[in-house]
PDB file of C-alpha atoms in Angstrom:
ATOM      1  CA  UNK V   1      24.931  36.584  -7.264  1.00 47.00           C
ATOM      2  CA  UNK V   2      27.620  33.968  -7.909  1.00 48.00           C
ATOM      3  CA  UNK V   3      27.190  31.227 -10.517  1.00 44.00           C
ATOM      4  CA  UNK V   4      27.166  28.548  -7.781  1.00 39.00           C
ATOM      5  CA  UNK V   5      24.298  30.247  -5.945  1.00 41.00           C
ATOM      6  CA  UNK V   6      22.348  30.738  -9.200  1.00 38.00           C
ATOM      7  CA  UNK V   7      22.783  27.091 -10.188  1.00 36.00           C
ATOM      8  CA  UNK V   8      21.901  25.936  -6.662  1.00 39.00           C
ATOM      9  CA  UNK V   9      18.775  28.103  -6.652  1.00 37.00           C
ATOM     10  CA  UNK V  10      17.750  26.778 -10.081  1.00 32.00           C
ATOM     11  CA  UNK V  11      18.333  23.172  -8.982  1.00 38.00           C
ATOM     12  CA  UNK V  12      16.254  23.704  -5.841  1.00 35.00           C
ATOM     13  CA  UNK V  13      13.463  25.271  -7.887  1.00 36.00           C
ATOM     14  CA  UNK V  14      13.488  22.374 -10.365  1.00 32.00           C
ATOM     15  CA  UNK V  15      13.491  19.841  -7.537  1.00 36.00           C
ATOM     16  CA  UNK V  16      10.522  21.629  -6.000  1.00 37.00           C
ATOM     17  CA  UNK V  17       8.614  21.585  -9.296  1.00 33.00           C
ATOM     18  CA  UNK V  18       9.520  17.933  -9.833  1.00 35.00           C
ATOM     19  CA  UNK V  19       8.344  16.992  -6.341  1.00 39.00           C
ATOM     20  CA  UNK V  20       5.097  18.883  -6.868  1.00 39.00           C
ATOM     21  CA  UNK V  21       4.485  17.094 -10.165  1.00 38.00           C
ATOM     22  CA  UNK V  22       4.684  13.725  -8.399  1.00 63.00           C
ATOM     23  CA  UNK V  23       2.360  14.770  -5.575  1.00 80.00           C
ATOM     24  CA  UNK V  24      -1.036  13.095  -5.543  1.00 83.00           C
ATOM     25  CA  UNK V  25      -3.730  15.664  -6.221  1.00 86.00           C
ATOM     26  CA  UNK V  26      -7.342  15.656  -5.069  1.00 90.00           C
ATOM     27  CA  UNK V  27      -9.378  13.606  -7.472  1.00 91.00           C
ATOM     28  CA  UNK V  28     -11.451  10.548  -8.233  1.00 94.00           C
ATOM     29  CA  UNK V  29     -10.183   7.434  -9.976  1.00 92.00           C
ATOM     30  CA  UNK V  30     -12.715   4.907 -11.217  1.00 94.00           C
ATOM     31  CA  UNK V  31     -12.006   1.184 -11.137  1.00 95.00           C
ATOM     32  CA  UNK V  32     -11.806   1.286 -14.939  1.00 96.00           C
ATOM     33  CA  UNK V  33      -8.977   3.865 -14.683  1.00 94.00           C
ATOM     34  CA  UNK V  34      -6.995   2.017 -11.989  1.00 95.00           C
ATOM     35  CA  UNK V  35      -3.830   0.162 -12.963  1.00 95.00           C
ATOM     36  CA  UNK V  36      -4.525  -3.586 -12.837  1.00 97.00           C
ATOM     37  CA  UNK V  37      -2.097  -6.375 -12.041  1.00 97.00           C
ATOM     38  CA  UNK V  38      -3.358  -9.946 -12.401  1.00 98.00           C
ATOM     39  CA  UNK V  39      -1.987 -13.206 -11.084  1.00 96.00           C
ATOM     40  CA  UNK V  40      -3.117 -16.785 -10.591  1.00 96.00           C
ATOM     41  CA  UNK V  41      -6.540 -16.348  -8.984  1.00 98.00           C
ATOM     42  CA  UNK V  42      -6.291 -12.666  -8.073  1.00 98.00           C
ATOM     43  CA  UNK V  43      -6.375  -9.111  -9.400  1.00 98.00           C
ATOM     44  CA  UNK V  44      -4.998  -5.957  -7.766  1.00 97.00           C
ATOM     45  CA  UNK V  45      -6.244  -2.476  -8.710  1.00 98.00           C
ATOM     46  CA  UNK V  46      -3.847   0.409  -7.875  1.00 95.00           C
ATOM     47  CA  UNK V  47      -5.604   3.737  -7.463  1.00 94.00           C
ATOM     48  CA  UNK V  48      -3.433   6.417  -5.863  1.00 90.00           C
ATOM     49  CA  UNK V  49       0.320   5.799  -5.663  1.00 90.00           C
ATOM     50  CA  UNK V  50       3.221   8.151  -5.030  1.00 88.00           C
ATOM     51  CA  UNK V  51       3.483  10.959  -2.501  1.00 88.00           C
ATOM     52  CA  UNK V  52       1.012  13.344  -0.943  1.00 86.00           C
ATOM     53  CA  UNK V  53       1.611  16.367   1.256  1.00 85.00           C
ATOM     54  CA  UNK V  54       2.319  14.299   4.382  1.00 86.00           C
ATOM     55  CA  UNK V  55       3.002  10.837   3.022  1.00 86.00           C
ATOM     56  CA  UNK V  56       5.677   9.145   0.910  1.00 82.00           C
ATOM     57  CA  UNK V  57       5.290   5.894  -0.979  1.00 84.00           C
ATOM     58  CA  UNK V  58       1.506   5.793  -0.854  1.00 88.00           C
ATOM     59  CA  UNK V  59      -0.256   2.714  -2.170  1.00 91.00           C
ATOM     60  CA  UNK V  60      -4.038   2.590  -2.229  1.00 94.00           C
ATOM     61  CA  UNK V  61      -5.808  -0.215  -3.943  1.00 96.00           C
ATOM     62  CA  UNK V  62      -8.295  -3.040  -4.011  1.00 98.00           C
ATOM     63  CA  UNK V  63      -7.637  -6.761  -4.291  1.00 98.00           C
ATOM     64  CA  UNK V  64     -10.004  -9.444  -5.550  1.00 98.00           C
ATOM     65  CA  UNK V  65      -8.899 -12.944  -4.549  1.00 98.00           C
ATOM     66  CA  UNK V  66     -10.575 -16.118  -5.799  1.00 99.00           C
ATOM     67  CA  UNK V  67     -11.409 -18.994  -3.397  1.00 99.00           C
ATOM     68  CA  UNK V  68      -8.355 -20.855  -2.110  1.00 98.00           C
ATOM     69  CA  UNK V  69      -5.953 -18.178  -3.360  1.00 98.00           C
ATOM     70  CA  UNK V  70      -3.774 -15.410  -1.942  1.00 96.00           C
ATOM     71  CA  UNK V  71      -1.854 -12.625  -3.659  1.00 93.00           C
ATOM     72  CA  UNK V  72       1.365 -13.614  -1.915  1.00 91.00           C
ATOM     73  CA  UNK V  73       2.424 -15.433   1.245  1.00 93.00           C
ATOM     74  CA  UNK V  74       2.614 -13.402   4.474  1.00 95.00           C
ATOM     75  CA  UNK V  75       5.273 -10.735   4.128  1.00 94.00           C
ATOM     76  CA  UNK V  76       6.976  -7.840   5.936  1.00 94.00           C
ATOM     77  CA  UNK V  77       7.862  -4.285   4.968  1.00 92.00           C
ATOM     78  CA  UNK V  78       8.878  -1.003   6.577  1.00 91.00           C
ATOM     79  CA  UNK V  79       5.564   0.723   5.766  1.00 91.00           C
ATOM     80  CA  UNK V  80       2.402   0.868   7.851  1.00 91.00           C
ATOM     81  CA  UNK V  81      -0.611  -0.763   6.225  1.00 94.00           C
ATOM     82  CA  UNK V  82      -4.378  -1.124   6.710  1.00 96.00           C
ATOM     83  CA  UNK V  83      -6.464  -3.798   4.960  1.00 97.00           C
ATOM     84  CA  UNK V  84     -10.283  -3.708   5.062  1.00 97.00           C
ATOM     85  CA  UNK V  85     -12.287  -6.681   3.814  1.00 98.00           C
ATOM     86  CA  UNK V  86     -15.409  -5.543   1.955  1.00 98.00           C
ATOM     87  CA  UNK V  87     -16.633  -8.900   0.652  1.00 98.00           C
ATOM     88  CA  UNK V  88     -16.044 -12.596   1.278  1.00 98.00           C
ATOM     89  CA  UNK V  89     -14.442 -14.829   3.901  1.00 98.00           C
ATOM     90  CA  UNK V  90     -10.813 -15.485   4.577  1.00 97.00           C
ATOM     91  CA  UNK V  91      -8.021 -15.868   7.024  1.00 97.00           C
ATOM     92  CA  UNK V  92      -5.589 -13.258   8.316  1.00 95.00           C
ATOM     93  CA  UNK V  93      -2.028 -14.268   9.081  1.00 96.00           C
ATOM     94  CA  UNK V  94      -0.433 -11.957  11.652  1.00 95.00           C
ATOM     95  CA  UNK V  95       3.021 -12.707  13.053  1.00 94.00           C
ATOM     96  CA  UNK V  96       2.510 -16.433  12.494  1.00 94.00           C
ATOM     97  CA  UNK V  97      -0.975 -16.619  14.043  1.00 96.00           C
ATOM     98  CA  UNK V  98      -4.166 -17.016  12.009  1.00 97.00           C
ATOM     99  CA  UNK V  99      -7.517 -15.314  12.535  1.00 95.00           C
ATOM    100  CA  UNK V 100     -10.801 -15.547  10.651  1.00 97.00           C
ATOM    101  CA  UNK V 101     -11.548 -12.609   8.368  1.00 95.00           C
ATOM    102  CA  UNK V 102     -14.855 -11.469   6.893  1.00 97.00           C
ATOM    103  CA  UNK V 103     -16.516  -8.388   5.408  1.00 97.00           C
ATOM    104  CA  UNK V 104     -16.134  -5.408   7.721  1.00 98.00           C
ATOM    105  CA  UNK V 105     -12.948  -6.698   9.399  1.00 97.00           C
ATOM    106  CA  UNK V 106      -9.796  -4.585   9.271  1.00 96.00           C
ATOM    107  CA  UNK V 107      -6.123  -5.392   9.783  1.00 95.00           C
ATOM    108  CA  UNK V 108      -3.459  -2.896  10.821  1.00 94.00           C
ATOM    109  CA  UNK V 109       0.123  -4.023  10.199  1.00 94.00           C
ATOM    110  CA  UNK V 110       2.883  -2.067  11.924  1.00 93.00           C
ATOM    111  CA  UNK V 111       6.263  -1.788  10.193  1.00 93.00           C
ATOM    112  CA  UNK V 112       8.029  -5.151   9.875  1.00 94.00           C
ATOM    113  CA  UNK V 113       5.125  -7.204  11.297  1.00 95.00           C
ATOM    114  CA  UNK V 114       4.500 -10.267   9.108  1.00 96.00           C
ATOM    115  CA  UNK V 115       0.961 -10.255   7.700  1.00 96.00           C
ATOM    116  CA  UNK V 116      -1.168 -11.643   4.902  1.00 95.00           C
ATOM    117  CA  UNK V 117      -4.678 -12.663   3.879  1.00 96.00           C
ATOM    118  CA  UNK V 118      -5.974 -15.763   2.106  1.00 97.00           C
ATOM    119  CA  UNK V 119      -9.423 -16.494   0.684  1.00 98.00           C
ATOM    120  CA  UNK V 120     -10.829 -19.527   2.532  1.00 98.00           C
ATOM    121  CA  UNK V 121     -14.421 -18.957   1.379  1.00 98.00           C
ATOM    122  CA  UNK V 122     -16.350 -20.102  -1.675  1.00 98.00           C
ATOM    123  CA  UNK V 123     -16.719 -16.679  -3.331  1.00 98.00           C
ATOM    124  CA  UNK V 124     -14.272 -13.862  -4.138  1.00 99.00           C
ATOM    125  CA  UNK V 125     -12.649 -12.076  -1.202  1.00 98.00           C
ATOM    126  CA  UNK V 126     -12.300  -8.330  -1.780  1.00 98.00           C
ATOM    127  CA  UNK V 127     -10.223  -5.976   0.348  1.00 98.00           C
ATOM    128  CA  UNK V 128      -8.996  -2.401   0.126  1.00 98.00           C
ATOM    129  CA  UNK V 129      -5.480  -1.495   1.179  1.00 96.00           C
ATOM    130  CA  UNK V 130      -3.846   1.722   2.356  1.00 94.00           C
ATOM    131  CA  UNK V 131      -0.056   1.576   2.717  1.00 92.00           C
ATOM    132  CA  UNK V 132       2.347   4.460   3.244  1.00 86.00           C
ATOM    133  CA  UNK V 133       5.380   5.919   4.946  1.00 82.00           C
ATOM    134  CA  UNK V 134       4.954   9.290   6.679  1.00 85.00           C
ATOM    135  CA  UNK V 135       7.249  12.090   5.519  1.00 86.00           C
ATOM    136  CA  UNK V 136       9.950  13.243   7.920  1.00 85.00           C
ATOM    137  CA  UNK V 137       9.805   9.941   9.827  1.00 84.00           C
ATOM    138  CA  UNK V 138      12.800   7.670   9.583  1.00 85.00           C
ATOM    139  CA  UNK V 139      12.135   4.269   8.068  1.00 81.00           C
ATOM    140  CA  UNK V 140      12.190   1.909  11.024  1.00 85.00           C
ATOM    141  CA  UNK V 141      15.077  -0.542  10.866  1.00 89.00           C
ATOM    142  CA  UNK V 142      14.179  -4.177  10.387  1.00 90.00           C
ATOM    143  CA  UNK V 143      14.395  -5.886  13.778  1.00 87.00           C
ATOM    144  CA  UNK V 144      16.816  -8.800  13.942  1.00 81.00           C
ATOM    145  CA  UNK V 145      14.235 -11.016  15.657  1.00 57.00           C
ATOM    146  CA  UNK V 146      11.656 -10.785  12.831  1.00 50.00           C
TER     147      UNK V 146
END
C-alpha cells in the first residue's frame, strides 16, 4: 500500500471519528444543564445543537420573553425552523404580516422566509424552537426578492 493511500485512509478514518464525536447522541438534557443566553427581557436555553444522523446545524431550544420584548427583530436564514408557543400571548411576524400567537400555536418558517415573534401579553411568552438543515440537501440560495 502506498504512503499516499495509507495517509488518505488514516485521514478518512480520523474524519469519520471526528464527525461521530460531534453527532448528537440519544439523551436527556435538563433545563439546568442547557446553555443559557440572556438579553434585555429574554433568555434562550440551548439544548441539543450540532449534527445528528440526518441533520446538520441542529438547534433545539426554549425561549422565555418578557412582556413587550422580543429576542430579535424578524429575520431570515437558510434553515427550516418550527416555533411552538407553550405559554403566553404574542404576535408572529411572517413575511411582513402579523398574526396573533398564543399557547399551542406553531409557526413553520421555510428557508429565507422572514419571521419573528414578540411578546404582546402581560406575562412571559415561552416557545420551543427546532431549527436545522437536512444532510445531503443543498442550502437554498437566498432569493433576490427577499
